Amino acid sequence: LEHDLSAVSISFGKEFLHTPGVIYTAIKELAWNAINIFELVSTNTELTFILAREDSVRAYTLLENLTIQGA
């Protein structure tokens, strides 16, 4: 059982469903920056990553930078 976990979510428009590689790109960015994902929750317009609380701010910043680059 893990403790001190946090959730970081990204919301997308409906085009997310038809854009290949979005989930892969987000996971790759976190993995390349040594952030372990305990759980990934995906819906039609949102990705939520469950990770260690100590990694949450860094993960948020990395994912925010990805969304800015993709805009």
N, CA, C and O atoms as a GROMACS GRO file, in nm:
protein
  284
    1LEU      N    1   0.084  -0.118   0.000
    1LEU     CA    2   0.000   0.000   0.000
    1LEU      C    3   0.089   0.124   0.000
    1LEU      O    4   0.177   0.137   0.084
    2GLU      N    5   0.065   0.214  -0.093
    2GLU     CA    6   0.145   0.336  -0.105
    2GLU      C    7   0.078   0.450  -0.029
    2GLU      O    8  -0.045   0.456  -0.018
    3HIS      N    9   0.160   0.538   0.023
    3HIS     CA   10   0.111   0.655   0.096
    3HIS      C   11   0.166   0.781   0.032
    3HIS      O   12   0.260   0.775  -0.047
    4ASP      N   13   0.109   0.895   0.068
    4ASP     CA   14   0.153   1.025   0.017
    4ASP      C   15   0.149   1.032  -0.135
    4ASP      O   16   0.245   1.072  -0.199
    5LEU      N   17   0.036   0.992  -0.191
    5LEU     CA   18   0.016   1.001  -0.335
    5LEU      C   19  -0.061   1.126  -0.370
    5LEU      O   20  -0.132   1.184  -0.287
    6SER      N   21  -0.046   1.167  -0.494
    6SER     CA   22  -0.114   1.287  -0.543
    6SER      C   23  -0.166   1.260  -0.683
    6SER      O   24  -0.117   1.172  -0.753
    7ALA      N   25  -0.266   1.336  -0.725
    7ALA     CA   26  -0.322   1.323  -0.859
    7ALA      C   27  -0.294   1.451  -0.938
    7ALA      O   28  -0.311   1.562  -0.889
    8VAL      N   29  -0.249   1.432  -1.062
    8VAL     CA   30  -0.228   1.543  -1.154
    8VAL      C   31  -0.310   1.511  -1.279
    8VAL      O   32  -0.293   1.404  -1.338
    9SER      N   33  -0.397   1.603  -1.319
    9SER     CA   34  -0.487   1.578  -1.432
    9SER      C   35  -0.464   1.678  -1.545
    9SER      O   36  -0.425   1.793  -1.523
   10ILE      N   37  -0.489   1.631  -1.666
   10ILE     CA   38  -0.487   1.716  -1.786
   10ILE      C   39  -0.623   1.701  -1.852
   10ILE      O   40  -0.669   1.589  -1.875
   11SER      N   41  -0.686   1.812  -1.883
   11SER     CA   42  -0.813   1.809  -1.956
   11SER      C   43  -0.788   1.844  -2.102
   11SER      O   44  -0.707   1.931  -2.133
   12PHE      N   45  -0.860   1.776  -2.191
   12PHE     CA   46  -0.846   1.796  -2.334
   12PHE      C   47  -0.982   1.824  -2.396
   12PHE      O   48  -1.086   1.796  -2.337
   13GLY      N   49  -0.980   1.879  -2.516
   13GLY     CA   50  -1.102   1.891  -2.594
   13GLY      C   51  -1.136   1.757  -2.657
   13GLY      O   52  -1.062   1.660  -2.639
   14LYS      N   53  -1.245   1.752  -2.729
   14LYS     CA   54  -1.290   1.625  -2.789
   14LYS      C   55  -1.196   1.572  -2.895
   14LYS      O   56  -1.200   1.453  -2.927
   15GLU      N   57  -1.109   1.658  -2.953
   15GLU     CA   58  -1.014   1.612  -3.054
   15GLU      C   59  -0.914   1.512  -2.996
   15GLU      O   60  -0.849   1.438  -3.071
   16PHE      N   61  -0.901   1.510  -2.863
   16PHE     CA   62  -0.812   1.417  -2.793
   16PHE      C   63  -0.838   1.273  -2.835
   16PHE      O   64  -0.745   1.194  -2.851
   17LEU      N   65  -0.965   1.239  -2.852
   17LEU     CA   66  -1.002   1.101  -2.888
   17LEU      C   67  -0.947   1.059  -3.023
   17LEU      O   68  -0.928   0.940  -3.047
   18HIS      N   69  -0.922   1.152  -3.110
   18HIS     CA   70  -0.880   1.121  -3.246
   18HIS      C   71  -0.736   1.163  -3.274
   18HIS      O   72  -0.695   1.171  -3.390
   19THR      N   73  -0.659   1.191  -3.169
   19THR     CA   74  -0.520   1.232  -3.185
   19THR      C   75  -0.429   1.122  -3.135
   19THR      O   76  -0.419   1.100  -3.014
   20PRO      N   77  -0.361   1.052  -3.225
   20PRO     CA   78  -0.272   0.943  -3.183
   20PRO      C   79  -0.154   0.994  -3.102
   20PRO      O   80  -0.100   1.101  -3.130
   21GLY      N   81  -0.113   0.917  -3.003
   21GLY     CA   82   0.010   0.944  -2.930
   21GLY      C   83   0.002   1.038  -2.812
   21GLY      O   84   0.104   1.066  -2.751
   22VAL      N   85  -0.116   1.088  -2.779
   22VAL     CA   86  -0.126   1.185  -2.669
   22VAL      C   87  -0.088   1.119  -2.536
   22VAL      O   88  -0.007   1.174  -2.461
   23ILE      N   89  -0.144   1.005  -2.507
   23ILE     CA   90  -0.114   0.937  -2.381
   23ILE      C   91   0.032   0.895  -2.377
   23ILE      O   92   0.099   0.913  -2.276
   24TYR      N   93   0.081   0.840  -2.487
   24TYR     CA   94   0.221   0.799  -2.496
   24TYR      C   95   0.314   0.917  -2.468
   24TYR      O   96   0.410   0.904  -2.392
   25THR      N   97   0.287   1.031  -2.528
   25THR     CA   98   0.372   1.149  -2.513
   25THR      C   99   0.378   1.193  -2.367
   25THR      O  100   0.485   1.227  -2.317
   26ALA      N  101   0.264   1.194  -2.300
   26ALA     CA  102   0.260   1.236  -2.160
   26ALA      C  103   0.335   1.137  -2.071
   26ALA      O  104   0.412   1.178  -1.984
   27ILE      N  105   0.313   1.008  -2.092
   27ILE     CA  106   0.381   0.906  -2.012
   27ILE      C  107   0.531   0.911  -2.037
   27ILE      O  108   0.610   0.902  -1.943
   28LYS      N  109   0.570   0.926  -2.161
   28LYS     CA  110   0.712   0.932  -2.197
   28LYS      C  111   0.780   1.050  -2.127
   28LYS      O  112   0.890   1.036  -2.075
   29GLU      N  113   0.715   1.165  -2.126
   29GLU     CA  114   0.772   1.284  -2.063
   29GLU      C  115   0.796   1.260  -1.914
   29GLU      O  116   0.901   1.297  -1.862
   30LEU      N  117   0.701   1.200  -1.847
   30LEU     CA  118   0.718   1.172  -1.704
   30LEU      C  119   0.826   1.066  -1.682
   30LEU      O  120   0.909   1.081  -1.592
   31ALA      N  121   0.827   0.962  -1.762
   31ALA     CA  122   0.927   0.855  -1.747
   31ALA      C  123   1.068   0.908  -1.772
   31ALA      O  124   1.160   0.875  -1.696
   32TRP      N  125   1.087   0.987  -1.875
   32TRP     CA  126   1.219   1.041  -1.905
   32TRP      C  127   1.270   1.133  -1.795
   32TRP      O  128   1.390   1.158  -1.784
   33ASN      N  129   1.179   1.183  -1.714
   33ASN     CA  130   1.217   1.270  -1.603
   33ASN      C  131   1.209   1.198  -1.468
   33ASN      O  132   1.199   1.261  -1.363
   34ALA      N  133   1.214   1.065  -1.474
   34ALA     CA  134   1.221   0.979  -1.355
   34ALA      C  135   1.104   0.997  -1.259
   34ALA      O  136   1.122   0.992  -1.137
   35ILE      N  137   0.984   1.018  -1.315
   35ILE     CA  138   0.864   1.026  -1.233
   35ILE      C  139   0.785   0.897  -1.251
   35ILE      O  140   0.742   0.864  -1.362
   36ASN      N  141   0.768   0.826  -1.142
   36ASN     CA  142   0.697   0.698  -1.145
   36ASN      C  143   0.546   0.722  -1.140
   36ASN      O  144   0.497   0.802  -1.060
   37ILE      N  145   0.474   0.654  -1.227
   37ILE     CA  146   0.328   0.663  -1.230
   37ILE      C  147   0.272   0.539  -1.161
   37ILE      O  148   0.296   0.427  -1.204
   38PHE      N  149   0.198   0.560  -1.052
   38PHE     CA  150   0.138   0.449  -0.981
   38PHE      C  151   0.010   0.402  -1.048
   38PHE      O  152  -0.022   0.284  -1.047
   39GLU      N  153  -0.062   0.496  -1.108
   39GLU     CA  154  -0.188   0.464  -1.175
   39GLU      C  155  -0.217   0.571  -1.278
   39GLU      O  156  -0.180   0.688  -1.260
   40LEU      N  157  -0.282   0.531  -1.385
   40LEU     CA  158  -0.324   0.624  -1.490
   40LEU      C  159  -0.472   0.603  -1.512
   40LEU      O  160  -0.518   0.491  -1.535
   41VAL      N  161  -0.548   0.712  -1.505
   41VAL     CA  162  -0.692   0.707  -1.528
   41VAL      C  163  -0.720   0.790  -1.652
   41VAL      O  164  -0.679   0.906  -1.660
   42SER      N  165  -0.790   0.732  -1.748
   42SER     CA  166  -0.818   0.800  -1.873
   42SER      C  167  -0.968   0.801  -1.899
   42SER      O  168  -1.035   0.699  -1.887
   43THR      N  169  -1.019   0.919  -1.935
   43THR     CA  170  -1.158   0.931  -1.978
   43THR      C  171  -1.157   0.991  -2.118
   43THR      O  172  -1.051   1.009  -2.177
   44ASN      N  173  -1.273   1.021  -2.171
   44ASN     CA  174  -1.281   1.077  -2.306
   44ASN      C  175  -1.209   1.210  -2.321
   44ASN      O  176  -1.161   1.242  -2.430
   45THR      N  177  -1.200   1.288  -2.215
   45THR     CA  178  -1.139   1.421  -2.227
   45THR      C  179  -1.040   1.453  -2.115
   45THR      O  180  -1.006   1.570  -2.094
   46GLU      N  181  -0.994   1.352  -2.042
   46GLU     CA  182  -0.904   1.381  -1.931
   46GLU      C  183  -0.810   1.265  -1.903
   46GLU      O  184  -0.847   1.149  -1.915
   47LEU      N  185  -0.686   1.299  -1.866
   47LEU     CA  186  -0.588   1.203  -1.817
   47LEU      C  187  -0.555   1.240  -1.674
   47LEU      O  188  -0.528   1.357  -1.645
   48THR      N  189  -0.556   1.143  -1.585
   48THR     CA  190  -0.517   1.168  -1.447
   48THR      C  191  -0.406   1.072  -1.410
   48THR      O  192  -0.418   0.951  -1.427
   49PHE      N  193  -0.297   1.127  -1.359
   49PHE     CA  194  -0.182   1.049  -1.316
   49PHE      C  195  -0.179   1.046  -1.164
   49PHE      O  196  -0.189   1.151  -1.100
   50ILE      N  197  -0.164   0.928  -1.107
   50ILE     CA  198  -0.147   0.912  -0.963
   50ILE      C  199   0.002   0.888  -0.941
   50ILE      O  200   0.059   0.792  -0.993
   51LEU      N  201   0.064   0.979  -0.863
   51LEU     CA  202   0.208   0.969  -0.842
   51LEU      C  203   0.245   1.009  -0.700
   51LEU      O  204   0.160   1.054  -0.622
   52ALA      N  205   0.372   0.993  -0.668
   52ALA     CA  206   0.420   1.033  -0.535
   52ALA      C  207   0.401   1.184  -0.520
   52ALA      O  208   0.427   1.261  -0.612
   53ARG      N  209   0.357   1.222  -0.403
   53ARG     CA  210   0.334   1.364  -0.375
   53ARG      C  211   0.459   1.447  -0.403
   53ARG      O  212   0.450   1.559  -0.453
   54GLU      N  213   0.576   1.393  -0.370
   54GLU     CA  214   0.702   1.467  -0.391
   54GLU      C  215   0.730   1.495  -0.538
   54GLU      O  216   0.808   1.585  -0.569
   55ASP      N  217   0.669   1.420  -0.630
   55ASP     CA  218   0.688   1.441  -0.774
   55ASP      C  219   0.578   1.526  -0.838
   55ASP      O  220   0.588   1.559  -0.956
   56SER      N  221   0.475   1.560  -0.763
   56SER     CA  222   0.356   1.620  -0.824
   56SER      C  223   0.381   1.757  -0.886
   56SER      O  224   0.329   1.785  -0.994
   57VAL      N  225   0.457   1.844  -0.822
   57VAL     CA  226   0.480   1.977  -0.877
   57VAL      C  227   0.565   1.967  -1.004
   57VAL      O  228   0.537   2.035  -1.102
   58ARG      N  229   0.667   1.884  -1.001
   58ARG     CA  230   0.751   1.866  -1.118
   58ARG      C  231   0.672   1.805  -1.233
   58ARG      O  232   0.686   1.848  -1.348
   59ALA      N  233   0.587   1.707  -1.204
   59ALA     CA  234   0.503   1.645  -1.307
   59ALA      C  235   0.407   1.747  -1.366
   59ALA      O  236   0.389   1.753  -1.488
   60TYR      N  237   0.346   1.827  -1.281
   60TYR     CA  238   0.254   1.931  -1.328
   60TYR      C  239   0.324   2.024  -1.426
   60TYR      O  240   0.271   2.056  -1.532
   61THR      N  241   0.444   2.068  -1.389
   61THR     CA  242   0.520   2.160  -1.474
   61THR      C  243   0.554   2.095  -1.607
   61THR      O  244   0.540   2.159  -1.712
   62LEU      N  245   0.599   1.971  -1.606
   62LEU     CA  246   0.633   1.901  -1.730
   62LEU      C  247   0.510   1.885  -1.819
   62LEU      O  248   0.518   1.910  -1.940
   63LEU      N  249   0.398   1.846  -1.762
   63LEU     CA  250   0.276   1.827  -1.841
   63LEU      C  251   0.221   1.959  -1.891
   63LEU      O  252   0.168   1.968  -2.002
   64GLU      N  253   0.234   2.062  -1.811
   64GLU     CA  254   0.190   2.196  -1.855
   64GLU      C  255   0.273   2.240  -1.974
   64GLU      O  256   0.219   2.296  -2.070
   65ASN      N  257   0.403   2.218  -1.970
   65ASN     CA  258   0.489   2.254  -2.082
   65ASN      C  259   0.452   2.177  -2.208
   65ASN      O  260   0.459   2.232  -2.318
   66LEU      N  261   0.411   2.052  -2.192
   66LEU     CA  262   0.367   1.973  -2.308
   66LEU      C  263   0.241   2.033  -2.370
   66LEU      O  264   0.228   2.040  -2.493
   67THR      N  265   0.148   2.076  -2.286
   67THR     CA  266   0.023   2.131  -2.340
   67THR      C  267   0.046   2.266  -2.406
   67THR      O  268  -0.022   2.300  -2.503
   68ILE      N  269   0.141   2.343  -2.355
   68ILE     CA  270   0.175   2.471  -2.417
   68ILE      C  271   0.240   2.446  -2.553
   68ILE      O  272   0.209   2.516  -2.649
   69GLN      N  273   0.330   2.349  -2.561
   69GLN     CA  274   0.396   2.316  -2.689
   69GLN      C  275   0.296   2.265  -2.791
   69GLN      O  276   0.310   2.292  -2.910
   70GLY      N  277   0.196   2.190  -2.744
   70GLY     CA  278   0.097   2.132  -2.834
   70GLY      C  279  -0.011   2.230  -2.876
   70GLY      O  280  -0.089   2.200  -2.967
   71ALA      N  281  -0.017   2.346  -2.813
   71ALA     CA  282  -0.123   2.444  -2.843
   71ALA      C  283  -0.099   2.515  -2.975
   71ALA      O  284  -0.178   2.600  -3.014
   0.00000   0.00000   0.00000
